[in-house]
PDB file of C-alpha atoms in Angstrom:
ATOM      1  CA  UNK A   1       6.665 -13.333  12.735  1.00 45.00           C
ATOM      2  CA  UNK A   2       9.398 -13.818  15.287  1.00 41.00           C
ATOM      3  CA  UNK A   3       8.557 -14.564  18.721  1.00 40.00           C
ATOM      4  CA  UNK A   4      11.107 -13.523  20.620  1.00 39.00           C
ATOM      5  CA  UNK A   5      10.151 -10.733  22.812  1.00 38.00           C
ATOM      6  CA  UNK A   6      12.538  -8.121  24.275  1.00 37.00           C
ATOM      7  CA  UNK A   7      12.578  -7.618  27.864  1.00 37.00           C
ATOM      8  CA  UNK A   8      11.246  -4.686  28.842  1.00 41.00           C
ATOM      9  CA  UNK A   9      13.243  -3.052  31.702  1.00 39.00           C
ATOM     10  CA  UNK A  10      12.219  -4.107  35.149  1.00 36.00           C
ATOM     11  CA  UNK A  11      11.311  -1.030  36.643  1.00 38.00           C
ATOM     12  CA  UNK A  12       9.543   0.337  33.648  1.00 42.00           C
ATOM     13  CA  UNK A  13       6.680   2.533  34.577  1.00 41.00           C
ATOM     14  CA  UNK A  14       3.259   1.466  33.252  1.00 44.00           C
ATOM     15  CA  UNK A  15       1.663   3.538  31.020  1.00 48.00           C
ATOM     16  CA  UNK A  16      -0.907   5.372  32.348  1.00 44.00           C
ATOM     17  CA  UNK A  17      -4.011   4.816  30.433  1.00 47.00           C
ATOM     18  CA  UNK A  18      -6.777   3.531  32.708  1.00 51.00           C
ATOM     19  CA  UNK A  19     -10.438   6.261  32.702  1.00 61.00           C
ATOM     20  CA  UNK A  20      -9.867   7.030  28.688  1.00 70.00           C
ATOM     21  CA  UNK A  21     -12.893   8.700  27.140  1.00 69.00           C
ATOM     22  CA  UNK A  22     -13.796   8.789  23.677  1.00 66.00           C
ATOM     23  CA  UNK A  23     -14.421  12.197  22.054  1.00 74.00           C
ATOM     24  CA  UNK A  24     -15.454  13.744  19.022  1.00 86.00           C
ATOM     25  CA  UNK A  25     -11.611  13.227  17.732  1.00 92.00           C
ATOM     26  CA  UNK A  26     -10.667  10.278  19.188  1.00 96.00           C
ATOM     27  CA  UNK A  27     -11.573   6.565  19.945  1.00 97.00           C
ATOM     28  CA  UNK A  28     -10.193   4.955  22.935  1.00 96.00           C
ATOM     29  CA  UNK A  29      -9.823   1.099  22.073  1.00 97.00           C
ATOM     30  CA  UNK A  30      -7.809  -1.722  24.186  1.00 98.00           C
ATOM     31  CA  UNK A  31      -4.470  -3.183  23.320  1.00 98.00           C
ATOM     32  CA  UNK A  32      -4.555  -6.110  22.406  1.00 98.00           C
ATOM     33  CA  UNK A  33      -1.058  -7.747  21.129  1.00 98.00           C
ATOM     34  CA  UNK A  34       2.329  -5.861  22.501  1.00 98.00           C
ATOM     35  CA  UNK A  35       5.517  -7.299  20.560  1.00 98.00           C
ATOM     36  CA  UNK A  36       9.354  -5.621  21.537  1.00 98.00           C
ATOM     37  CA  UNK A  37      11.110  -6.281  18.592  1.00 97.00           C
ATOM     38  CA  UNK A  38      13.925  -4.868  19.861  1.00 97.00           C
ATOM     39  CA  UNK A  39      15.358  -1.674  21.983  1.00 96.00           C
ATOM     40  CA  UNK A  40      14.390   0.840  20.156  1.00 96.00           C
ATOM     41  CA  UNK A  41      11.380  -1.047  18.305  1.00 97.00           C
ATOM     42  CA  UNK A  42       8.258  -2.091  19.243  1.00 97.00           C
ATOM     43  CA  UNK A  43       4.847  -3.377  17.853  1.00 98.00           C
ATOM     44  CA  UNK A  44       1.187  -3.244  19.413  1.00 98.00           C
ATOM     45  CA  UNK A  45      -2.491  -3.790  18.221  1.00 98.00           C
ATOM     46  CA  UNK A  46      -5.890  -2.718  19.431  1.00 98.00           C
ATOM     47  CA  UNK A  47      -9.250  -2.980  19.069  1.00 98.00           C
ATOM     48  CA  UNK A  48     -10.955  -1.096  15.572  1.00 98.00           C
ATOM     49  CA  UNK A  49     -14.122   0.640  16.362  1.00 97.00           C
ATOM     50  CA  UNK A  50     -16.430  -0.702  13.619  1.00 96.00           C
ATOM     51  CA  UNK A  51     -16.587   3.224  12.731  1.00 96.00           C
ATOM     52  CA  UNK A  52     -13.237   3.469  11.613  1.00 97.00           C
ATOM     53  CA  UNK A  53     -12.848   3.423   7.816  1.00 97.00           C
ATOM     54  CA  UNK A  54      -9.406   3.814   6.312  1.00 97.00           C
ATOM     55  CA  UNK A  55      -7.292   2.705   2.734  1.00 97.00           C
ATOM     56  CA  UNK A  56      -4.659   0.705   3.044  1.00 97.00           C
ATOM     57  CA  UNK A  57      -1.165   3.086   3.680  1.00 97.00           C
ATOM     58  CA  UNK A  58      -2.944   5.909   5.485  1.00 97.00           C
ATOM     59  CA  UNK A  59      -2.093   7.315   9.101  1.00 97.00           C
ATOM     60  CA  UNK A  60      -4.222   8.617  11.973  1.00 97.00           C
ATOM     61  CA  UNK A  61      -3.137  10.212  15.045  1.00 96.00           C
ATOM     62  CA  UNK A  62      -2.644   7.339  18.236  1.00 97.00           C
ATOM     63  CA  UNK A  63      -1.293   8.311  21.761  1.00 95.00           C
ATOM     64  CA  UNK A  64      -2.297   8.694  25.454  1.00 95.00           C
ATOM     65  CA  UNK A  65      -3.834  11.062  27.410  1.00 91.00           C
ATOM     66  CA  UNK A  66      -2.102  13.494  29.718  1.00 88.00           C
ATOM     67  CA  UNK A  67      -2.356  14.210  33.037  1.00 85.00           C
ATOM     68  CA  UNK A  68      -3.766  17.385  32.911  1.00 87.00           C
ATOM     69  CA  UNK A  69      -6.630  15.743  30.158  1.00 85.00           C
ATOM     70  CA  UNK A  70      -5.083  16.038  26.948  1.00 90.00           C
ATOM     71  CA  UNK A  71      -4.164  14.290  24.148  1.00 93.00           C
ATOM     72  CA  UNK A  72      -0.452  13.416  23.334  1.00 94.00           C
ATOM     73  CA  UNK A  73      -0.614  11.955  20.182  1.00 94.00           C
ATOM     74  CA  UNK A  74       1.488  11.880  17.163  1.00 93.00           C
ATOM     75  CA  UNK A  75       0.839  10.634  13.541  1.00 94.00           C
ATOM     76  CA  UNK A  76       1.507   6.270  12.902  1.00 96.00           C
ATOM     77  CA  UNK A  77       0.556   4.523   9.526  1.00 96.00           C
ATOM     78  CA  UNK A  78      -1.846   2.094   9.988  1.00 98.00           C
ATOM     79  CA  UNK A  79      -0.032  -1.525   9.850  1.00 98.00           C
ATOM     80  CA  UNK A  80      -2.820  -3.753   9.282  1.00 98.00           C
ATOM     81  CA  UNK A  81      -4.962  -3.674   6.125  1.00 96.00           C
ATOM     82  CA  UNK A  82      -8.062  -2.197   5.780  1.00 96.00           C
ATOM     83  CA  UNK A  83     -10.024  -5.289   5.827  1.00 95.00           C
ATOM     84  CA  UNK A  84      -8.699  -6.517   9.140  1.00 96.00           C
ATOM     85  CA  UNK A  85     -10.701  -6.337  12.790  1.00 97.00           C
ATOM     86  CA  UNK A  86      -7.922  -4.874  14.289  1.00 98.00           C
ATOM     87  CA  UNK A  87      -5.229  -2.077  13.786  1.00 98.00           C
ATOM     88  CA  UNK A  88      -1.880  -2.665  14.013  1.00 98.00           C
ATOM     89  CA  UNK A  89       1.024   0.133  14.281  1.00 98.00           C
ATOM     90  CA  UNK A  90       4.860  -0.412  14.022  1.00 97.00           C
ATOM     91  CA  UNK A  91       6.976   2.262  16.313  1.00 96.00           C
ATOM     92  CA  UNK A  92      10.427   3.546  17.764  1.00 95.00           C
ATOM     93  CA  UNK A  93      11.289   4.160  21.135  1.00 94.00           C
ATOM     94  CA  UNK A  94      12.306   7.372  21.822  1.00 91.00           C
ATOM     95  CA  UNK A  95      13.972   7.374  25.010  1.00 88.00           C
ATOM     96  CA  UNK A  96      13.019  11.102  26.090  1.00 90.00           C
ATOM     97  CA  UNK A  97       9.851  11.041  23.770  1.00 90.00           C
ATOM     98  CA  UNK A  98       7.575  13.281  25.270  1.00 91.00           C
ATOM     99  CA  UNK A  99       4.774   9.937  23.377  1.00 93.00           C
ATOM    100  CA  UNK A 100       6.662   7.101  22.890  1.00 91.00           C
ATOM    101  CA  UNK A 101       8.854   6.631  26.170  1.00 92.00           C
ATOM    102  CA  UNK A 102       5.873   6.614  27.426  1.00 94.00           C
ATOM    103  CA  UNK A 103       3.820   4.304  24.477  1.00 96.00           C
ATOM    104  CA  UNK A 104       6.334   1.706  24.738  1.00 95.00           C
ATOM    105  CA  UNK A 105       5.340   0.482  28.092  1.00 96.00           C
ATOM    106  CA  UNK A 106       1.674  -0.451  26.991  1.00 96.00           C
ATOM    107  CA  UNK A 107       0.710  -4.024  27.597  1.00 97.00           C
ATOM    108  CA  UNK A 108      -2.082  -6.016  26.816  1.00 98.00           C
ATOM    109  CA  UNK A 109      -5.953  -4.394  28.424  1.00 97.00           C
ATOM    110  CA  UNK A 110      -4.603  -0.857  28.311  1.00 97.00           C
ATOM    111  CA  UNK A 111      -6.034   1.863  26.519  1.00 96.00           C
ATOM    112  CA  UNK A 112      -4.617   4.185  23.807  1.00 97.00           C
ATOM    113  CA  UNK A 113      -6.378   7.027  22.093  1.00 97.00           C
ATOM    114  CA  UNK A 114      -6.920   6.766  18.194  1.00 98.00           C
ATOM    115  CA  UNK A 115      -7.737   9.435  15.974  1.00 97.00           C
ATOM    116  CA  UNK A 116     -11.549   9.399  14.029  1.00 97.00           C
ATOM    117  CA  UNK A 117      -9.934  10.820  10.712  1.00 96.00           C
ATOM    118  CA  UNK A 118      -7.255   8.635   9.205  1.00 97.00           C
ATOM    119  CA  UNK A 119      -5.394  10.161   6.005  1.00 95.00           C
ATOM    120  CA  UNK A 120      -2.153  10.471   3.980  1.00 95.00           C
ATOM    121  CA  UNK A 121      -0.797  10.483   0.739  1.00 95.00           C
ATOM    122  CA  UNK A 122       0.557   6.742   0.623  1.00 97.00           C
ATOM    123  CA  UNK A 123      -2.833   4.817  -0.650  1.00 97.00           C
ATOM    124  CA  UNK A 124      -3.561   3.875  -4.431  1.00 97.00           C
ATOM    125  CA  UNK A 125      -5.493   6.088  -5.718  1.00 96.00           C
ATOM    126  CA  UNK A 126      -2.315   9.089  -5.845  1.00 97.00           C
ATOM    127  CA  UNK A 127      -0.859   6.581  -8.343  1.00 98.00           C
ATOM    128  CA  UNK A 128      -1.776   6.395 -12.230  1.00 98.00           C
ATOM    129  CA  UNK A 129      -2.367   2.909 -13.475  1.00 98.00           C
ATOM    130  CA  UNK A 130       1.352   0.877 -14.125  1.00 98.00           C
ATOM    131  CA  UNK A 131       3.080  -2.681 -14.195  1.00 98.00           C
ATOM    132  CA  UNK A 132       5.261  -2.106 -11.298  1.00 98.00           C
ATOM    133  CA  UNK A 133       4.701  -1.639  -7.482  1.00 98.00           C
ATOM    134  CA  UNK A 134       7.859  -0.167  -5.355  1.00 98.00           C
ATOM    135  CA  UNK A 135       7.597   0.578  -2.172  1.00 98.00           C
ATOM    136  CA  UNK A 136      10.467   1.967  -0.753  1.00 98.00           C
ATOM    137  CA  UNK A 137      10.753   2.737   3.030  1.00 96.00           C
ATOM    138  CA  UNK A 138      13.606   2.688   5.909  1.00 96.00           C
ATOM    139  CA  UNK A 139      12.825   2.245   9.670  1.00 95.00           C
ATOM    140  CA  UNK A 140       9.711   2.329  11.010  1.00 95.00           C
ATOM    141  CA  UNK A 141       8.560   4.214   7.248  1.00 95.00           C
ATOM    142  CA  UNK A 142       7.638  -0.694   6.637  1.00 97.00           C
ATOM    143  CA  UNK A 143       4.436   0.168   8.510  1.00 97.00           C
ATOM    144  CA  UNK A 144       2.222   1.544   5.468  1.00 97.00           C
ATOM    145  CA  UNK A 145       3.726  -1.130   3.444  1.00 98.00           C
ATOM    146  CA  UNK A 146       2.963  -3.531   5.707  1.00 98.00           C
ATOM    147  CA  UNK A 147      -0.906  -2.625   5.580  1.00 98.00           C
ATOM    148  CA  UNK A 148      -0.469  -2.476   1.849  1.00 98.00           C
ATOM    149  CA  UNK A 149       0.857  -5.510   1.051  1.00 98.00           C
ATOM    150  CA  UNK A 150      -1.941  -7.343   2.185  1.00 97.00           C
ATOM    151  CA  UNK A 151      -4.275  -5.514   0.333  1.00 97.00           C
ATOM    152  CA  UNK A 152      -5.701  -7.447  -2.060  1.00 96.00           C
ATOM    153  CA  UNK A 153      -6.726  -4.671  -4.804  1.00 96.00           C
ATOM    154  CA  UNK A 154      -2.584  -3.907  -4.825  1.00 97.00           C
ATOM    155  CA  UNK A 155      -2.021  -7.041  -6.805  1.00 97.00           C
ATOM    156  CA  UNK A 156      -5.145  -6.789  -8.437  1.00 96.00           C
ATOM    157  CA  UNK A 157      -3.620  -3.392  -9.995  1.00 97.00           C
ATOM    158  CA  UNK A 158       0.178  -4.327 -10.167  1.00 98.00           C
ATOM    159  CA  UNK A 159       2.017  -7.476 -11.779  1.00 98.00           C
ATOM    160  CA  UNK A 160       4.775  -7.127  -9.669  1.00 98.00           C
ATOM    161  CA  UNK A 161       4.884  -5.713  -5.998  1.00 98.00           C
ATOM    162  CA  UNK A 162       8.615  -4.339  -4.758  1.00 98.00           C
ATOM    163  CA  UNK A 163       8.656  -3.870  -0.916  1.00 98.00           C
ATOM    164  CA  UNK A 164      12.294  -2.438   0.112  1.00 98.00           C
ATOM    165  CA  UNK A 165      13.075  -2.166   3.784  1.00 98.00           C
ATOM    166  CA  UNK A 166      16.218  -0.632   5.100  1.00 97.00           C
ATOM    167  CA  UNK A 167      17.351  -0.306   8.185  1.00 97.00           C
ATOM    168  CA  UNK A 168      20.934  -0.085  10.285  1.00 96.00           C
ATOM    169  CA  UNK A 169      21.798  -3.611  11.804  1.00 97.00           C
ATOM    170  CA  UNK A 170      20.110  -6.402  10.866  1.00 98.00           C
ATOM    171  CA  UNK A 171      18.243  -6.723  13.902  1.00 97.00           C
ATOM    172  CA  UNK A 172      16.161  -4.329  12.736  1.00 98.00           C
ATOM    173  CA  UNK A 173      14.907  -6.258   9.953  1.00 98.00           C
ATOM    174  CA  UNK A 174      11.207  -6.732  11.676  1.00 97.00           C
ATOM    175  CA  UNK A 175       8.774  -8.246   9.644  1.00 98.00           C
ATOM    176  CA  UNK A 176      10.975 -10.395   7.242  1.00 97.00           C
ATOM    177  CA  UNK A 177       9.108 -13.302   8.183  1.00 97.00           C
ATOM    178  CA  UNK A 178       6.021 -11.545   7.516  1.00 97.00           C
ATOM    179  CA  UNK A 179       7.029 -10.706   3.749  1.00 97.00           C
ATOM    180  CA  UNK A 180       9.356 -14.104   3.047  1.00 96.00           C
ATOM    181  CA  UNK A 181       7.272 -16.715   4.140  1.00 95.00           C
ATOM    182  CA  UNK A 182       3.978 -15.807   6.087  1.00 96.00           C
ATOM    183  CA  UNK A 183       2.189 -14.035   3.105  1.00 96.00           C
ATOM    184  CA  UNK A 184       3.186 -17.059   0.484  1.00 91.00           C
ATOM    185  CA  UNK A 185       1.570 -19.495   2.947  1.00 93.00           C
ATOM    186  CA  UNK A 186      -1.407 -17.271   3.835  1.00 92.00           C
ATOM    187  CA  UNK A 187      -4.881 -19.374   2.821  1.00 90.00           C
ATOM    188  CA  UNK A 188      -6.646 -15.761   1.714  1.00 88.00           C
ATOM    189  CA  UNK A 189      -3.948 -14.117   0.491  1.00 94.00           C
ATOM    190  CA  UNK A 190      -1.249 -16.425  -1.060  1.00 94.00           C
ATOM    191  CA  UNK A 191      -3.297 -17.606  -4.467  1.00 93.00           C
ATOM    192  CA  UNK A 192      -3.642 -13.611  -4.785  1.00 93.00           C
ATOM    193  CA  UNK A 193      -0.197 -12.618  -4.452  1.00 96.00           C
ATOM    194  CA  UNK A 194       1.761 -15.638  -5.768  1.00 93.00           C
ATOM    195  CA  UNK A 195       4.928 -14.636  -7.195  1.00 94.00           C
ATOM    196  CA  UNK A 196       4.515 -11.066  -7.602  1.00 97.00           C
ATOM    197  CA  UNK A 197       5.636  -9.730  -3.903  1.00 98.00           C
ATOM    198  CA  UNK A 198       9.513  -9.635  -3.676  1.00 98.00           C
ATOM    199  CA  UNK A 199      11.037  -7.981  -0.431  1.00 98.00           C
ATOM    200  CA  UNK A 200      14.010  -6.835  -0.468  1.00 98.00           C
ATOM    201  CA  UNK A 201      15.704  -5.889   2.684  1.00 98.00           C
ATOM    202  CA  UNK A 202      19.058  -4.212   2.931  1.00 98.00           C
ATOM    203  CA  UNK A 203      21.208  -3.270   5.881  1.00 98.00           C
ATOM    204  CA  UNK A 204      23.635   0.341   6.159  1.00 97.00           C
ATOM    205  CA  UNK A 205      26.114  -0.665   9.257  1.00 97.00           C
ATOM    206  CA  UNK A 206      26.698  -4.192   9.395  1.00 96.00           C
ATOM    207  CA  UNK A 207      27.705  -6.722   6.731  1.00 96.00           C
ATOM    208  CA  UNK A 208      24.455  -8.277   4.869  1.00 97.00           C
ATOM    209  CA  UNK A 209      23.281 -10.049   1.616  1.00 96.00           C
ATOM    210  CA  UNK A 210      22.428  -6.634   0.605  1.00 97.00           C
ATOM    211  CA  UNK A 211      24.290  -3.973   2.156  1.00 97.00           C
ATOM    212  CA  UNK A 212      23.653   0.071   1.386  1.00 96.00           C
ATOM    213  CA  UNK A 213      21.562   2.710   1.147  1.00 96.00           C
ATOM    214  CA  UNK A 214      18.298   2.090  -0.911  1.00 97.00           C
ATOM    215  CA  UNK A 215      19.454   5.693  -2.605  1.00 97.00           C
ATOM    216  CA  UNK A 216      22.590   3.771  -3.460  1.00 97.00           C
ATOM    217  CA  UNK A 217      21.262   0.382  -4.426  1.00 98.00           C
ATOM    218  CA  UNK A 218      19.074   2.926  -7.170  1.00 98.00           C
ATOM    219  CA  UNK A 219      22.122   4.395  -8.453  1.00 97.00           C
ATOM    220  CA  UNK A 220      24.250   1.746  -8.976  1.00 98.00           C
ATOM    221  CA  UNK A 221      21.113  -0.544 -10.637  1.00 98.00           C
ATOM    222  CA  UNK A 222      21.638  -3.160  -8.369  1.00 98.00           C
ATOM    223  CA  UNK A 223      18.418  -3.182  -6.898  1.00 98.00           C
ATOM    224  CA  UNK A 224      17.031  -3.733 -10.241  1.00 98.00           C
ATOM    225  CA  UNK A 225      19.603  -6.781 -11.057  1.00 98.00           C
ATOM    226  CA  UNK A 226      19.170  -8.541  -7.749  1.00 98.00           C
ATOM    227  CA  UNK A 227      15.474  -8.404  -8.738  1.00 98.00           C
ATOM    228  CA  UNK A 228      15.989  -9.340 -12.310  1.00 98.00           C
ATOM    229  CA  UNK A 229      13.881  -5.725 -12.797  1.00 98.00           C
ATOM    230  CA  UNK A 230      14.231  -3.445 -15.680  1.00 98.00           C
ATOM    231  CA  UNK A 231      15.499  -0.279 -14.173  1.00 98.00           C
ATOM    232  CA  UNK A 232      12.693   2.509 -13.204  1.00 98.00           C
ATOM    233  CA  UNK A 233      10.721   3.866 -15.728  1.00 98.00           C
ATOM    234  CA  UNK A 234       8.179   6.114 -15.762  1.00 98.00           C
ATOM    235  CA  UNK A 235       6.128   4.884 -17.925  1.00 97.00           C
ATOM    236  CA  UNK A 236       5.687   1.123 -16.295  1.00 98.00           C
ATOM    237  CA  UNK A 237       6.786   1.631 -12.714  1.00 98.00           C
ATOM    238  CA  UNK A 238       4.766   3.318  -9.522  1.00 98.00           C
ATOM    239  CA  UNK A 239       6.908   4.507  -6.379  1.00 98.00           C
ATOM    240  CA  UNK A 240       5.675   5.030  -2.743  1.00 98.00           C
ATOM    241  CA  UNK A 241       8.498   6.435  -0.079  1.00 97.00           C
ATOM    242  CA  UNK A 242       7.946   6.889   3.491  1.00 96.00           C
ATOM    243  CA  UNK A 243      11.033   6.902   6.422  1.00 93.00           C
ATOM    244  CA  UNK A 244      13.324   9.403   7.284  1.00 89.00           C
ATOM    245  CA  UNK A 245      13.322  13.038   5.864  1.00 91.00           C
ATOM    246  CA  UNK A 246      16.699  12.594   4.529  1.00 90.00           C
ATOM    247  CA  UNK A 247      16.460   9.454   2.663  1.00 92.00           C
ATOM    248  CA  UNK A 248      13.070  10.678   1.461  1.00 94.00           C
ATOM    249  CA  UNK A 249      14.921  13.945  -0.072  1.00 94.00           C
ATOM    250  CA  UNK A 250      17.630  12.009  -1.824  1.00 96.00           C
ATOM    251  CA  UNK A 251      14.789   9.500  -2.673  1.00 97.00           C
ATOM    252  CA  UNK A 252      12.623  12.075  -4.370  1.00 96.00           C
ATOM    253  CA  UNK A 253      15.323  14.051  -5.922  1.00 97.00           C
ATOM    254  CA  UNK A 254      16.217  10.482  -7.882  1.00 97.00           C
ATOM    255  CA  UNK A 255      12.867  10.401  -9.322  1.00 98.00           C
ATOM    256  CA  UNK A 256      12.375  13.594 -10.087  1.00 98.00           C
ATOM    257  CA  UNK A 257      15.866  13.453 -12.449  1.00 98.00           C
ATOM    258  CA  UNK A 258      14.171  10.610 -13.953  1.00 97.00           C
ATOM    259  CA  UNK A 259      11.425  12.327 -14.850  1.00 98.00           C
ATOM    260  CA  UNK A 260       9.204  11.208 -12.396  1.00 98.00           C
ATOM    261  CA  UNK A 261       5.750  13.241 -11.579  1.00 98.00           C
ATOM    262  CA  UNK A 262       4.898  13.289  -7.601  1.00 97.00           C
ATOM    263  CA  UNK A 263       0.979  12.562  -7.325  1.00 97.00           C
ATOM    264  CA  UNK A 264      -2.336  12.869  -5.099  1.00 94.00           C
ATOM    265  CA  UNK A 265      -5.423  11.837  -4.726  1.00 93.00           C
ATOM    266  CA  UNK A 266      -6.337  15.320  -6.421  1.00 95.00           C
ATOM    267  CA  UNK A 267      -3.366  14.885  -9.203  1.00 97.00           C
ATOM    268  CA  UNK A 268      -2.689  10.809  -9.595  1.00 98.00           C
ATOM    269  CA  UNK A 269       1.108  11.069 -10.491  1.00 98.00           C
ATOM    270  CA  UNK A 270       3.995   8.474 -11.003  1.00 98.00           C
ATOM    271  CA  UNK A 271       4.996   8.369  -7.408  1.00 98.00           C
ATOM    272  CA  UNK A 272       4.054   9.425  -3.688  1.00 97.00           C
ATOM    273  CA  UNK A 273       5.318  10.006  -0.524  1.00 95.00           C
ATOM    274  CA  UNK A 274       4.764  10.812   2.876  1.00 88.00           C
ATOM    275  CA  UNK A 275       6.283  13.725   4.970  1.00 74.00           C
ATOM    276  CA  UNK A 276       3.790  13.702   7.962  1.00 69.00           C
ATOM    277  CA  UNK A 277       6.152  11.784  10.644  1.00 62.00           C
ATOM    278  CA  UNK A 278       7.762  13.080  13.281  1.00 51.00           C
ATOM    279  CA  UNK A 279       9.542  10.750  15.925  1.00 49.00           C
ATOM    280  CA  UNK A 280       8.353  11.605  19.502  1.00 46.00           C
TER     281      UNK A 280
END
């Protein structure tokens, strides 16, 4: 991944995070890795309490604790697989957050609060068995994909795996690295995934390779010819969505006129998606 940190602003206040407690919801593990993307995106990881069991694409509830004792905490998709020692989570800055302007000034040996009960809709089992993987997600909606992707029972079920990120400027194409060259050259994971991960990244306000709304992209088919990928169909093709509600409406609606059936863990379907974020 890219090295190049953002500068955080000089008189940015610590977090305050020092005298955390666990409780009967909530772990309190150390930061361990703080990476500004940019601005208005930043990346951190922490310890994993050896207690914490999750699938690959679920959420649980991370934040800080308040002043007055409480918990302000809001729902992030774990970013690391569910193999790895530590978690990982991908995240906006929201200037007057009441969580994340305050989130983004972590660093390294502070502690955060995570949640004892991950879950979601955005892990295998919704999905009935098929030949094709998409994953479609915009912003910050990379991070289940990114735990996903390295999940080695995803290519054990799927010949090909489509991750689709889009974003607004180019900038905000975090993770590219990640998906166009780390993975390949990975000594676990690369004789695993081979050639079936594609990424394919595409950019709404500034001129790029790919340039549009994944909705759009869909429509058109071009998705499907830049990929050299039959069109969707639900008989051979699996969708996940997560990102904004918008996109996710437009996203759904698509499938649905395709005659696409949304799933669960309850009711394995053709595609799922995930409609517990809220930026804070």
């Amino acid at each position: 991944m890219n090295d190049v940190t953002f500068a955080q602003p000089a008189q940015a206040p610590q977090a305050s995070t020092g005298g955390l407690k666990a409780s009967g919801a909530f772990f309190v593990e150390t930061v361990t890795w703080v990476h500004h993307w940019t601005d208005s995106l930043f990346s951190f990881r922490t310890t994993r309490d050896p207690a914490l069991r999750f699938s690959s694409g679920q959420f649980v509830m991370v934040g800080l604790q308040k002043e007055d004792g409480k918990p302000l905490v809001r729902a992030y998709s774990i970013a690391s697989p569910s193999w790895h020692e530590e978690l990982e989570f991908y995240s906006i800055k929201v200037p007057d957050g009441p969580l994340t302007s305050r989130l983004q000034n972590i660093r390294v040996g502070d502690q955060v609060l995570i949640g004892r009960k991950p879950t979601g809709t955005l892990v295998l089992d919704g999905l009935k068995p098929g030949k094709r993987l998409y994953m479609l997600g915009t912003g910050t909606g990379l991070a289940p994909w990114l735990s996903l992707a390295r999940d080695p029972e995803v290519y054990e079920r799927f010949e090909t795996v489509v991750v689709t990120h889009t974003v607004r400027e180019v900038r905000d194409l975090n993770y590219a690295e990640l998906f166009e060259k780390e993975l390949r050259e990975d000594e676990i994971l690369s004789e695993l995934i081979g050639d079936k991960l594609k990424y394919y990244p595409t950019v709404t306000r500034e001129e790029f390779r790919t340039k549009g709304r994944i909705t759009d992209l869909i429509a058109s088919g071009r998705l499907f010819s830049d990929l050299g990928l039959p069109a969707f169909d639900p008989a051979e093709d699996r969708i996940m969505l997560c990102g904004g509600p918008s996109v996710l409406a437009d996203l759904k609606q698509q499938l649905l006129d395709l005659g696409y059936v949304e799933g669960s863990i309850a009711q394995p379907g053709d595609f799922v998606l995930e409609k517990a974020f809220v930026e804070t």
